């Protein structure tokens, strides 16, 4: 038996060091010169050829679900076919198809005593949070405190709210001296910030609609306004039928007061009592409401494009390295095409070139020993949806997936590096595996000599880039991931992100660095280790 003090020391040790692994990387069967030779197939000329096509107006900004994205997918599949890669996708092709839905309100209306109220001003309701259900007449609300059901405090205990519409406060009850009834301390519990949990409980209890009185309405309405205007795209598997939350409408405190009318006094009294005693009290509130929540749901298909190079080692080939980039972008507005040359035509092109280098290796009988999946995803600009879909429907088992190398925006130079374009931001390499970090550092030192900038790898980086590209969907599954990124620029997400502004020399160098890191990961004897505990 190990002493607990020792265990604790080990745990602290592994979490606290930036990189405890030092010294050389594992040796390979191939020589550095052979690797250099393979990397030399990654060239400015090839990159130009791909990117001038991918960032052409003809691709219409490659918006997921739109014809331009389909054309881009076809182009990518053709490249993989041209490299002689097997068609491992659906229908003997190269695609993993994803069904997306875009939800909008067809009609959202709330009437009080026959008078329509103002959506997004007095009340707010998001299509993505509600089930489509036409018009509901409501003659009675049940005031149910905070809608909390916890061991220490419950608004539901002893109450039957099945089929009812409830009215609750946002947040949670706080008693004398600022002690919260749920936590028993002066700190809030999870309930304060987790409306989703309240809506799940409500659904479980058979509640029809939850009206939430939201003192921060003005702040919180922003997301709903955004969604109502844009129409949010999401994966179809999170469908209406599987929705586990009750329908919800947020109210300004002013509107809530108006709705409660005479019963308002009782509600305020009940709330005061609850705050004091820590015991919930419900109040019946007669109302005359008509709520219409009719949705327009549009279904779209997006494609992930799969390029697979099978490993040469009879045992190691069951393990897979993923090299990913998103190829979708944000489409067009009228005649204005958002070409997305840097975002992320550059990463897509880089992955195509790395695939070619691996195919060259295979033809020469040099490996790779492990298998490599070149994963070009769509849906990134819609919220990392393509990679999220892959991570939840992996083509190869995730426990055999050794790492994800993600390339997103590598063709430009940001203001911070105007004097030295030979740099790259490296994000996430040390978060799960100090060995991954070491391998990338080593590859750069040996082959590419770029400035590796870790500014955005800081855990407190306000930009949160670590959470903002596709590698993150692998990292959350515990798979070591690294993200290569050149930073943003004035053309980021503008129609001016065009191919003429791309620095191909720089891209070639980054492509070679990514190749060497991938080459090491795919060929070393021992699979890289996950050693950083979070
Ligand atoms: Zn983008």
Coordinates of C-alpha atoms and ligand atoms in Angstrom, one line a residue, residues 326 328-330 342-344 380-381 408-409 468 492-493 497, ligand 1:
X326 CA -12.2 22.7 -40.7
X328 CA -16.3 25.4 -43.8
X329 CA -16.5 29.2 -43.5
X330 CA -19.3 31.7 -43.2
X342 CA -6.9 32.0 -44.0
X343 CA -10.0 30.8 -42.1
X344 CA -9.6 28.0 -42.8
X380 CA -16.9 24.7 -37.3
X381 CA -18.1 28.2 -37.8
X408 CA -6.8 26.5 -38.1
X409 CA -5.6 29.7 -39.7
X468 CA -12.4 27.8 -29.9
X492 CA -10.6 37.8 -39.8
X493 CA -14.3 36.9 -40.7
X497 CA -9.9 37.3 -46.1
Ligands
LIG1 ZN1 -13.6 31.3 -38.4

